[in-house]
PDB file of N, CA and C in Angstrom:
ATOM      1  N   MET A   1     -25.225  39.344  -1.110  1.00 87.00           N
ATOM      2  CA  MET A   1     -25.037  38.493  -2.256  1.00 87.00           C
ATOM      3  C   MET A   1     -24.148  37.310  -1.882  1.00 87.00           C
ATOM      4  N   LYS A   2     -24.599  36.116  -2.161  1.00 85.00           N
ATOM      5  CA  LYS A   2     -23.820  34.920  -1.879  1.00 85.00           C
ATOM      6  C   LYS A   2     -22.951  34.565  -3.076  1.00 85.00           C
ATOM      7  N   ILE A   3     -21.736  34.132  -2.774  1.00 83.00           N
ATOM      8  CA  ILE A   3     -20.837  33.646  -3.815  1.00 83.00           C
ATOM      9  C   ILE A   3     -20.573  32.176  -3.524  1.00 83.00           C
ATOM     10  N   TYR A   4     -20.992  31.322  -4.411  1.00 82.00           N
ATOM     11  CA  TYR A   4     -20.854  29.898  -4.209  1.00 82.00           C
ATOM     12  C   TYR A   4     -19.534  29.401  -4.794  1.00 82.00           C
ATOM     13  N   LEU A   5     -18.873  28.545  -4.041  1.00 79.00           N
ATOM     14  CA  LEU A   5     -17.624  27.947  -4.488  1.00 79.00           C
ATOM     15  C   LEU A   5     -17.914  26.596  -5.132  1.00 79.00           C
ATOM     16  N   LYS A   6     -16.922  26.047  -5.782  1.00 87.00           N
ATOM     17  CA  LYS A   6     -17.096  24.748  -6.435  1.00 87.00           C
ATOM     18  C   LYS A   6     -16.811  23.591  -5.490  1.00 87.00           C
ATOM     19  N   GLN A   7     -16.531  23.889  -4.228  1.00 90.00           N
ATOM     20  CA  GLN A   7     -16.300  22.831  -3.257  1.00 90.00           C
ATOM     21  C   GLN A   7     -17.291  22.979  -2.114  1.00 90.00           C
ATOM     22  N   ASN A   8     -17.560  21.849  -1.459  1.00 93.00           N
ATOM     23  CA  ASN A   8     -18.494  21.894  -0.337  1.00 93.00           C
ATOM     24  C   ASN A   8     -17.731  22.228   0.951  1.00 93.00           C
ATOM     25  N   VAL A   9     -18.459  22.350   2.028  1.00 92.00           N
ATOM     26  CA  VAL A   9     -17.865  22.743   3.310  1.00 92.00           C
ATOM     27  C   VAL A   9     -16.840  21.715   3.790  1.00 92.00           C
ATOM     28  N   LEU A  10     -17.135  20.441   3.613  1.00 95.00           N
ATOM     29  CA  LEU A  10     -16.201  19.391   4.033  1.00 95.00           C
ATOM     30  C   LEU A  10     -14.887  19.497   3.261  1.00 95.00           C
ATOM     31  N   GLU A  11     -14.972  19.642   1.955  1.00 95.00           N
ATOM     32  CA  GLU A  11     -13.761  19.763   1.134  1.00 95.00           C
ATOM     33  C   GLU A  11     -12.957  21.005   1.520  1.00 95.00           C
ATOM     34  N   ALA A  12     -13.644  22.122   1.762  1.00 94.00           N
ATOM     35  CA  ALA A  12     -12.965  23.363   2.139  1.00 94.00           C
ATOM     36  C   ALA A  12     -12.270  23.213   3.493  1.00 94.00           C
ATOM     37  N   ALA A  13     -12.928  22.574   4.444  1.00 96.00           N
ATOM     38  CA  ALA A  13     -12.327  22.384   5.772  1.00 96.00           C
ATOM     39  C   ALA A  13     -11.083  21.506   5.676  1.00 96.00           C
ATOM     40  N   LYS A  14     -11.172  20.417   4.925  1.00 97.00           N
ATOM     41  CA  LYS A  14     -10.018  19.528   4.787  1.00 97.00           C
ATOM     42  C   LYS A  14      -8.869  20.212   4.043  1.00 97.00           C
ATOM     43  N   GLU A  15      -9.199  21.073   3.084  1.00 96.00           N
ATOM     44  CA  GLU A  15      -8.163  21.828   2.380  1.00 96.00           C
ATOM     45  C   GLU A  15      -7.423  22.744   3.356  1.00 96.00           C
ATOM     46  N   ARG A  16      -8.168  23.389   4.239  1.00 97.00           N
ATOM     47  CA  ARG A  16      -7.546  24.289   5.220  1.00 97.00           C
ATOM     48  C   ARG A  16      -6.687  23.520   6.214  1.00 97.00           C
ATOM     49  N   ILE A  17      -7.141  22.352   6.626  1.00 98.00           N
ATOM     50  CA  ILE A  17      -6.350  21.536   7.555  1.00 98.00           C
ATOM     51  C   ILE A  17      -5.092  21.029   6.858  1.00 98.00           C
ATOM     52  N   ASN A  18      -5.206  20.626   5.600  1.00 98.00           N
ATOM     53  CA  ASN A  18      -4.023  20.218   4.842  1.00 98.00           C
ATOM     54  C   ASN A  18      -3.013  21.356   4.752  1.00 98.00           C
ATOM     55  N   TYR A  19      -3.504  22.581   4.572  1.00 98.00           N
ATOM     56  CA  TYR A  19      -2.623  23.743   4.526  1.00 98.00           C
ATOM     57  C   TYR A  19      -1.818  23.855   5.825  1.00 98.00           C
ATOM     58  N   LEU A  20      -2.480  23.650   6.963  1.00 98.00           N
ATOM     59  CA  LEU A  20      -1.779  23.723   8.252  1.00 98.00           C
ATOM     60  C   LEU A  20      -0.676  22.682   8.340  1.00 98.00           C
ATOM     61  N   PHE A  21      -0.954  21.467   7.873  1.00 98.00           N
ATOM     62  CA  PHE A  21       0.070  20.422   7.891  1.00 98.00           C
ATOM     63  C   PHE A  21       1.206  20.745   6.923  1.00 98.00           C
ATOM     64  N   ASP A  22       0.897  21.447   5.822  1.00 98.00           N
ATOM     65  CA  ASP A  22       1.948  21.866   4.886  1.00 98.00           C
ATOM     66  C   ASP A  22       2.859  22.919   5.498  1.00 98.00           C
ATOM     67  N   GLU A  23       2.287  23.813   6.276  1.00 98.00           N
ATOM     68  CA  GLU A  23       3.015  24.977   6.765  1.00 98.00           C
ATOM     69  C   GLU A  23       3.708  24.779   8.112  1.00 98.00           C
ATOM     70  N   PHE A  24       3.214  23.834   8.918  1.00 97.00           N
ATOM     71  CA  PHE A  24       3.740  23.694  10.272  1.00 97.00           C
ATOM     72  C   PHE A  24       4.182  22.267  10.555  1.00 97.00           C
ATOM     73  N   GLU A  25       5.293  22.154  11.247  1.00 94.00           N
ATOM     74  CA  GLU A  25       5.811  20.846  11.615  1.00 94.00           C
ATOM     75  C   GLU A  25       4.904  20.156  12.630  1.00 94.00           C
ATOM     76  N   GLU A  26       4.376  20.927  13.557  1.00 95.00           N
ATOM     77  CA  GLU A  26       3.451  20.387  14.560  1.00 95.00           C
ATOM     78  C   GLU A  26       2.112  21.099  14.469  1.00 95.00           C
ATOM     79  N   VAL A  27       1.048  20.328  14.554  1.00 96.00           N
ATOM     80  CA  VAL A  27      -0.311  20.867  14.552  1.00 96.00           C
ATOM     81  C   VAL A  27      -0.958  20.447  15.862  1.00 96.00           C
ATOM     82  N   CYS A  28      -1.572  21.384  16.554  1.00 97.00           N
ATOM     83  CA  CYS A  28      -2.231  21.105  17.821  1.00 97.00           C
ATOM     84  C   CYS A  28      -3.691  21.544  17.722  1.00 97.00           C
ATOM     85  N   VAL A  29      -4.584  20.668  18.118  1.00 97.00           N
ATOM     86  CA  VAL A  29      -6.010  20.970  18.082  1.00 97.00           C
ATOM     87  C   VAL A  29      -6.464  21.366  19.484  1.00 97.00           C
ATOM     88  N   GLY A  30      -7.077  22.530  19.599  1.00 95.00           N
ATOM     89  CA  GLY A  30      -7.717  22.938  20.842  1.00 95.00           C
ATOM     90  C   GLY A  30      -9.055  22.210  20.932  1.00 95.00           C
ATOM     91  N   PHE A  31      -9.265  21.505  22.012  1.00 93.00           N
ATOM     92  CA  PHE A  31     -10.419  20.606  22.129  1.00 93.00           C
ATOM     93  C   PHE A  31     -11.165  20.895  23.416  1.00 93.00           C
ATOM     94  N   SER A  32     -12.480  21.177  23.289  1.00 91.00           N
ATOM     95  CA  SER A  32     -13.288  21.467  24.469  1.00 91.00           C
ATOM     96  C   SER A  32     -14.248  20.328  24.806  1.00 91.00           C
ATOM     97  N   GLY A  33     -14.429  19.413  23.866  1.00 91.00           N
ATOM     98  CA  GLY A  33     -15.416  18.352  24.060  1.00 91.00           C
ATOM     99  C   GLY A  33     -16.776  18.729  23.495  1.00 91.00           C
ATOM    100  N   GLY A  34     -16.896  19.950  22.986  1.00 89.00           N
ATOM    101  CA  GLY A  34     -18.144  20.392  22.372  1.00 89.00           C
ATOM    102  C   GLY A  34     -18.249  19.943  20.922  1.00 89.00           C
ATOM    103  N   LYS A  35     -19.408  20.205  20.318  1.00 92.00           N
ATOM    104  CA  LYS A  35     -19.658  19.731  18.954  1.00 92.00           C
ATOM    105  C   LYS A  35     -18.653  20.269  17.948  1.00 92.00           C
ATOM    106  N   ASP A  36     -18.394  21.562  17.993  1.00 94.00           N
ATOM    107  CA  ASP A  36     -17.500  22.155  16.996  1.00 94.00           C
ATOM    108  C   ASP A  36     -16.086  21.600  17.099  1.00 94.00           C
ATOM    109  N   SER A  37     -15.556  21.523  18.309  1.00 93.00           N
ATOM    110  CA  SER A  37     -14.188  21.033  18.444  1.00 93.00           C
ATOM    111  C   SER A  37     -14.104  19.532  18.150  1.00 93.00           C
ATOM    112  N   CYS A  38     -15.185  18.800  18.366  1.00 95.00           N
ATOM    113  CA  CYS A  38     -15.203  17.381  17.988  1.00 95.00           C
ATOM    114  C   CYS A  38     -15.088  17.227  16.475  1.00 95.00           C
ATOM    115  N   VAL A  39     -15.778  18.079  15.737  1.00 96.00           N
ATOM    116  CA  VAL A  39     -15.697  18.038  14.267  1.00 96.00           C
ATOM    117  C   VAL A  39     -14.278  18.376  13.820  1.00 96.00           C
ATOM    118  N   VAL A  40     -13.713  19.450  14.367  1.00 97.00           N
ATOM    119  CA  VAL A  40     -12.354  19.845  13.991  1.00 97.00           C
ATOM    120  C   VAL A  40     -11.363  18.733  14.320  1.00 97.00           C
ATOM    121  N   LEU A  41     -11.483  18.152  15.503  1.00 97.00           N
ATOM    122  CA  LEU A  41     -10.585  17.072  15.897  1.00 97.00           C
ATOM    123  C   LEU A  41     -10.692  15.893  14.945  1.00 97.00           C
ATOM    124  N   ASN A  42     -11.903  15.457  14.652  1.00 97.00           N
ATOM    125  CA  ASN A  42     -12.067  14.285  13.793  1.00 97.00           C
ATOM    126  C   ASN A  42     -11.610  14.544  12.363  1.00 97.00           C
ATOM    127  N   LEU A  43     -11.848  15.725  11.830  1.00 98.00           N
ATOM    128  CA  LEU A  43     -11.334  16.057  10.502  1.00 98.00           C
ATOM    129  C   LEU A  43      -9.808  16.097  10.504  1.00 98.00           C
ATOM    130  N   THR A  44      -9.234  16.647  11.560  1.00 98.00           N
ATOM    131  CA  THR A  44      -7.776  16.705  11.658  1.00 98.00           C
ATOM    132  C   THR A  44      -7.187  15.306  11.775  1.00 98.00           C
ATOM    133  N   LEU A  45      -7.821  14.441  12.539  1.00 98.00           N
ATOM    134  CA  LEU A  45      -7.356  13.059  12.633  1.00 98.00           C
ATOM    135  C   LEU A  45      -7.414  12.366  11.265  1.00 98.00           C
ATOM    136  N   GLU A  46      -8.469  12.635  10.523  1.00 98.00           N
ATOM    137  CA  GLU A  46      -8.613  12.038   9.194  1.00 98.00           C
ATOM    138  C   GLU A  46      -7.494  12.503   8.256  1.00 98.00           C
ATOM    139  N   VAL A  47      -7.253  13.808   8.224  1.00 98.00           N
ATOM    140  CA  VAL A  47      -6.201  14.351   7.361  1.00 98.00           C
ATOM    141  C   VAL A  47      -4.828  13.861   7.821  1.00 98.00           C
ATOM    142  N   ALA A  48      -4.594  13.855   9.126  1.00 98.00           N
ATOM    143  CA  ALA A  48      -3.302  13.402   9.654  1.00 98.00           C
ATOM    144  C   ALA A  48      -3.045  11.948   9.285  1.00 98.00           C
ATOM    145  N   ALA A  49      -4.067  11.116   9.346  1.00 98.00           N
ATOM    146  CA  ALA A  49      -3.915   9.704   8.971  1.00 98.00           C
ATOM    147  C   ALA A  49      -3.566   9.585   7.492  1.00 98.00           C
ATOM    148  N   GLU A  50      -4.230  10.359   6.660  1.00 97.00           N
ATOM    149  CA  GLU A  50      -3.952  10.337   5.217  1.00 97.00           C
ATOM    150  C   GLU A  50      -2.516  10.754   4.922  1.00 97.00           C
ATOM    151  N   ARG A  51      -1.975  11.645   5.740  1.00 97.00           N
ATOM    152  CA  ARG A  51      -0.639  12.194   5.505  1.00 97.00           C
ATOM    153  C   ARG A  51       0.450  11.489   6.311  1.00 97.00           C
ATOM    154  N   GLY A  52       0.073  10.498   7.112  1.00 97.00           N
ATOM    155  CA  GLY A  52       1.056   9.816   7.952  1.00 97.00           C
ATOM    156  C   GLY A  52       1.600  10.696   9.055  1.00 97.00           C
ATOM    157  N   ARG A  53       0.754  11.562   9.613  1.00 97.00           N
ATOM    158  CA  ARG A  53       1.197  12.521  10.629  1.00 97.00           C
ATOM    159  C   ARG A  53       0.601  12.249  12.007  1.00 97.00           C
ATOM    160  N   LEU A  54       0.212  11.019  12.253  1.00 97.00           N
ATOM    161  CA  LEU A  54      -0.325  10.666  13.573  1.00 97.00           C
ATOM    162  C   LEU A  54       0.814  10.316  14.512  1.00 97.00           C
ATOM    163  N   PRO A  55       0.668  10.480  15.798  1.00 97.00           N
ATOM    164  CA  PRO A  55      -0.465  11.082  16.505  1.00 97.00           C
ATOM    165  C   PRO A  55      -0.420  12.606  16.403  1.00 97.00           C
ATOM    166  N   ILE A  56      -1.564  13.228  16.664  1.00 96.00           N
ATOM    167  CA  ILE A  56      -1.606  14.684  16.681  1.00 96.00           C
ATOM    168  C   ILE A  56      -1.719  15.168  18.123  1.00 96.00           C
ATOM    169  N   LYS A  57      -1.238  16.355  18.336  1.00 97.00           N
ATOM    170  CA  LYS A  57      -1.331  16.956  19.671  1.00 97.00           C
ATOM    171  C   LYS A  57      -2.726  17.548  19.857  1.00 97.00           C
ATOM    172  N   VAL A  58      -3.272  17.320  21.039  1.00 97.00           N
ATOM    173  CA  VAL A  58      -4.590  17.857  21.389  1.00 97.00           C
ATOM    174  C   VAL A  58      -4.470  18.534  22.742  1.00 97.00           C
ATOM    175  N   MET A  59      -5.007  19.744  22.836  1.00 95.00           N
ATOM    176  CA  MET A  59      -4.958  20.474  24.103  1.00 95.00           C
ATOM    177  C   MET A  59      -6.375  20.644  24.639  1.00 95.00           C
ATOM    178  N   TYR A  60      -6.550  20.221  25.870  1.00 91.00           N
ATOM    179  CA  TYR A  60      -7.818  20.386  26.571  1.00 91.00           C
ATOM    180  C   TYR A  60      -7.535  21.091  27.887  1.00 91.00           C
ATOM    181  N   ILE A  61      -8.302  22.114  28.185  1.00 85.00           N
ATOM    182  CA  ILE A  61      -8.165  22.828  29.457  1.00 85.00           C
ATOM    183  C   ILE A  61      -9.409  22.549  30.285  1.00 85.00           C
ATOM    184  N   ASP A  62      -9.209  21.928  31.420  1.00 78.00           N
ATOM    185  CA  ASP A  62     -10.315  21.616  32.328  1.00 78.00           C
ATOM    186  C   ASP A  62     -10.696  22.883  33.075  1.00 78.00           C
ATOM    187  N   GLN A  63     -11.910  23.347  32.844  1.00 77.00           N
ATOM    188  CA  GLN A  63     -12.378  24.572  33.498  1.00 77.00           C
ATOM    189  C   GLN A  63     -13.106  24.278  34.813  1.00 77.00           C
ATOM    190  N   GLU A  64     -13.161  23.011  35.174  1.00 77.00           N
ATOM    191  CA  GLU A  64     -13.779  22.555  36.415  1.00 77.00           C
ATOM    192  C   GLU A  64     -15.257  22.919  36.512  1.00 77.00           C
ATOM    193  N   ALA A  65     -15.869  23.140  35.369  1.00 78.00           N
ATOM    194  CA  ALA A  65     -17.308  23.428  35.350  1.00 78.00           C
ATOM    195  C   ALA A  65     -17.930  22.749  34.127  1.00 78.00           C
ATOM    196  N   GLU A  66     -17.483  21.526  33.876  1.00 81.00           N
ATOM    197  CA  GLU A  66     -17.949  20.791  32.698  1.00 81.00           C
ATOM    198  C   GLU A  66     -18.947  19.718  33.118  1.00 81.00           C
ATOM    199  N   TRP A  67     -19.841  19.374  32.198  1.00 84.00           N
ATOM    200  CA  TRP A  67     -20.756  18.273  32.438  1.00 84.00           C
ATOM    201  C   TRP A  67     -19.959  16.973  32.517  1.00 84.00           C
ATOM    202  N   GLU A  68     -20.408  16.046  33.329  1.00 88.00           N
ATOM    203  CA  GLU A  68     -19.725  14.760  33.490  1.00 88.00           C
ATOM    204  C   GLU A  68     -19.625  14.022  32.153  1.00 88.00           C
ATOM    205  N   ASN A  69     -20.653  14.104  31.319  1.00 89.00           N
ATOM    206  CA  ASN A  69     -20.602  13.440  30.015  1.00 89.00           C
ATOM    207  C   ASN A  69     -19.489  14.007  29.141  1.00 89.00           C
ATOM    208  N   VAL A  70     -19.267  15.306  29.239  1.00 89.00           N
ATOM    209  CA  VAL A  70     -18.205  15.930  28.452  1.00 89.00           C
ATOM    210  C   VAL A  70     -16.849  15.455  28.941  1.00 89.00           C
ATOM    211  N   THR A  71     -16.613  15.487  30.243  1.00 89.00           N
ATOM    212  CA  THR A  71     -15.311  15.050  30.759  1.00 89.00           C
ATOM    213  C   THR A  71     -15.084  13.568  30.490  1.00 89.00           C
ATOM    214  N   SER A  72     -16.125  12.779  30.513  1.00 92.00           N
ATOM    215  CA  SER A  72     -16.004  11.361  30.186  1.00 92.00           C
ATOM    216  C   SER A  72     -15.584  11.182  28.732  1.00 92.00           C
ATOM    217  N   TYR A  73     -16.205  11.945  27.836  1.00 93.00           N
ATOM    218  CA  TYR A  73     -15.843  11.853  26.423  1.00 93.00           C
ATOM    219  C   TYR A  73     -14.418  12.350  26.191  1.00 93.00           C
ATOM    220  N   VAL A  74     -14.024  13.421  26.878  1.00 92.00           N
ATOM    221  CA  VAL A  74     -12.666  13.944  26.738  1.00 92.00           C
ATOM    222  C   VAL A  74     -11.654  12.879  27.159  1.00 92.00           C
ATOM    223  N   ARG A  75     -11.936  12.170  28.235  1.00 93.00           N
ATOM    224  CA  ARG A  75     -11.035  11.082  28.666  1.00 93.00           C
ATOM    225  C   ARG A  75     -10.923  10.006  27.588  1.00 93.00           C
ATOM    226  N   THR A  76     -12.046   9.686  26.951  1.00 95.00           N
ATOM    227  CA  THR A  76     -12.038   8.700  25.867  1.00 95.00           C
ATOM    228  C   THR A  76     -11.157   9.171  24.719  1.00 95.00           C
ATOM    229  N   VAL A  77     -11.280  10.437  24.368  1.00 95.00           N
ATOM    230  CA  VAL A  77     -10.456  10.997  23.286  1.00 95.00           C
ATOM    231  C   VAL A  77      -8.989  10.942  23.665  1.00 95.00           C
ATOM    232  N   MET A  78      -8.666  11.315  24.889  1.00 94.00           N
ATOM    233  CA  MET A  78      -7.273  11.359  25.307  1.00 94.00           C
ATOM    234  C   MET A  78      -6.647   9.955  25.386  1.00 94.00           C
ATOM    235  N   ASP A  79      -7.474   8.922  25.481  1.00 96.00           N
ATOM    236  CA  ASP A  79      -6.969   7.545  25.481  1.00 96.00           C
ATOM    237  C   ASP A  79      -6.772   7.007  24.065  1.00 96.00           C
ATOM    238  N   ASP A  80      -7.222   7.753  23.072  1.00 97.00           N
ATOM    239  CA  ASP A  80      -7.093   7.344  21.670  1.00 97.00           C
ATOM    240  C   ASP A  80      -5.612   7.357  21.273  1.00 97.00           C
ATOM    241  N   PRO A  81      -5.077   6.270  20.741  1.00 97.00           N
ATOM    242  CA  PRO A  81      -3.660   6.241  20.383  1.00 97.00           C
ATOM    243  C   PRO A  81      -3.282   7.217  19.265  1.00 97.00           C
ATOM    244  N   ARG A  82      -4.261   7.753  18.557  1.00 97.00           N
ATOM    245  CA  ARG A  82      -3.979   8.732  17.502  1.00 97.00           C
ATOM    246  C   ARG A  82      -3.791  10.130  18.063  1.00 97.00           C
ATOM    247  N   VAL A  83      -3.982  10.268  19.387  1.00 97.00           N
ATOM    248  CA  VAL A  83      -3.922  11.566  20.064  1.00 97.00           C
ATOM    249  C   VAL A  83      -2.760  11.577  21.037  1.00 97.00           C
ATOM    250  N   ASP A  84      -2.032  12.680  21.009  1.00 95.00           N
ATOM    251  CA  ASP A  84      -0.904  12.846  21.937  1.00 95.00           C
ATOM    252  C   ASP A  84      -1.256  13.950  22.909  1.00 95.00           C
TER     253      ASP A  84
END
């Protein structure tokens, strides 16, 4: 049985990220360069900007077995001034 909420997935995700900023002085996003972590990172950047909490900490672990396109994108993210 499905239980539907009155908010959509985007609203629910942003609510959860706001909760993290309410509860913790520092928020760190684990980032792999994949689709899911890109969504989490971008939503966190959006919420952090709204709250005046930029830059945010981002952690990436190089596993030395990544596609060149992924490592290139990770470098682009790490050069973003909103990311520490």
